[in-house]
């Protein structure tokens, strides 16, 4: 594909960084400097080839390759970096004081065993919930390990099942052979302007055994919960929230902000009907991650 060849060329100045061993994240706060994060912390590197002109050209080529836009009128780009398959967030002129900022999440998709987070009893509850197709919400702050945990439980989904995913960047690891991955730009910068409701309704018609949603937000919470409440078991999604209780509050807030407000008790009941289990994750330090499991109903 022509765009891929152009993308490869555009990536050249970044290649040596992207191929660093044990890389967790590549960060650019401003032109001329790149920061490599590994488990040992941040390493700052001055690189004069990373000019604003190069970085903006890179973002434009990336946007073109993934059918999005980047530029004066579209200064925010969220997508998957081709070739590497890393989640990438870019902020351009007018939304960042340095005119360019970028974070590429490179963490190798390590599949951790459930023992990383839980004791035997909780593991048996979770395994049973996965096999009996309960709906599971994974909540936590930024970098608390939500995606990592979701990948870990996805690895336990039977390979006979057909999985439909909806993500803004390809972060999920799916060992199952029968998978369709739908992509939704978070910023509405995709050329086709598809909405979450379009994709969620399409997912239902694509014969899923399970629907997995990368991250719940204002636009997708209600359509997703509606699918769960119409009998689609085995679904999973992640959510930014500080605790189990705050997860329910955050979902109510998402629904209200989407304009479907009303009786809060009724909304809460709707949410509790849709979900069976909430796992809340917390990062204590670079190597310690904690989880709380709560069964609803
Ligand atoms: N249990 C864990 N043990 C060690 N590292 C972890 C664990 N969970 C997550 N990580 C690491 O923490 C970082 C953030 O994890 P991620 O799942 O992407 O978080 P989130 O989706 O909540 O933003 C990644 O580098 C990941 O490899
Ligand atoms: Mg995540």
GROMACS .gro file of N, CA and C in nm, residues 82 114 295:
model
    9
   82UNK      N    1   0.061   0.273   1.253
   82UNK     CA    2   0.076   0.155   1.168
   82UNK      C    3   0.215   0.094   1.185
  114UNK      N    4  -0.413  -1.402   3.617
  114UNK     CA    5  -0.504  -1.339   3.715
  114UNK      C    6  -0.445  -1.338   3.855
  295UNK      N    7  -1.906  -0.802   4.295
  295UNK     CA    8  -2.017  -0.863   4.221
  295UNK      C    9  -2.141  -0.780   4.246
   0.00000   0.00000   0.00000
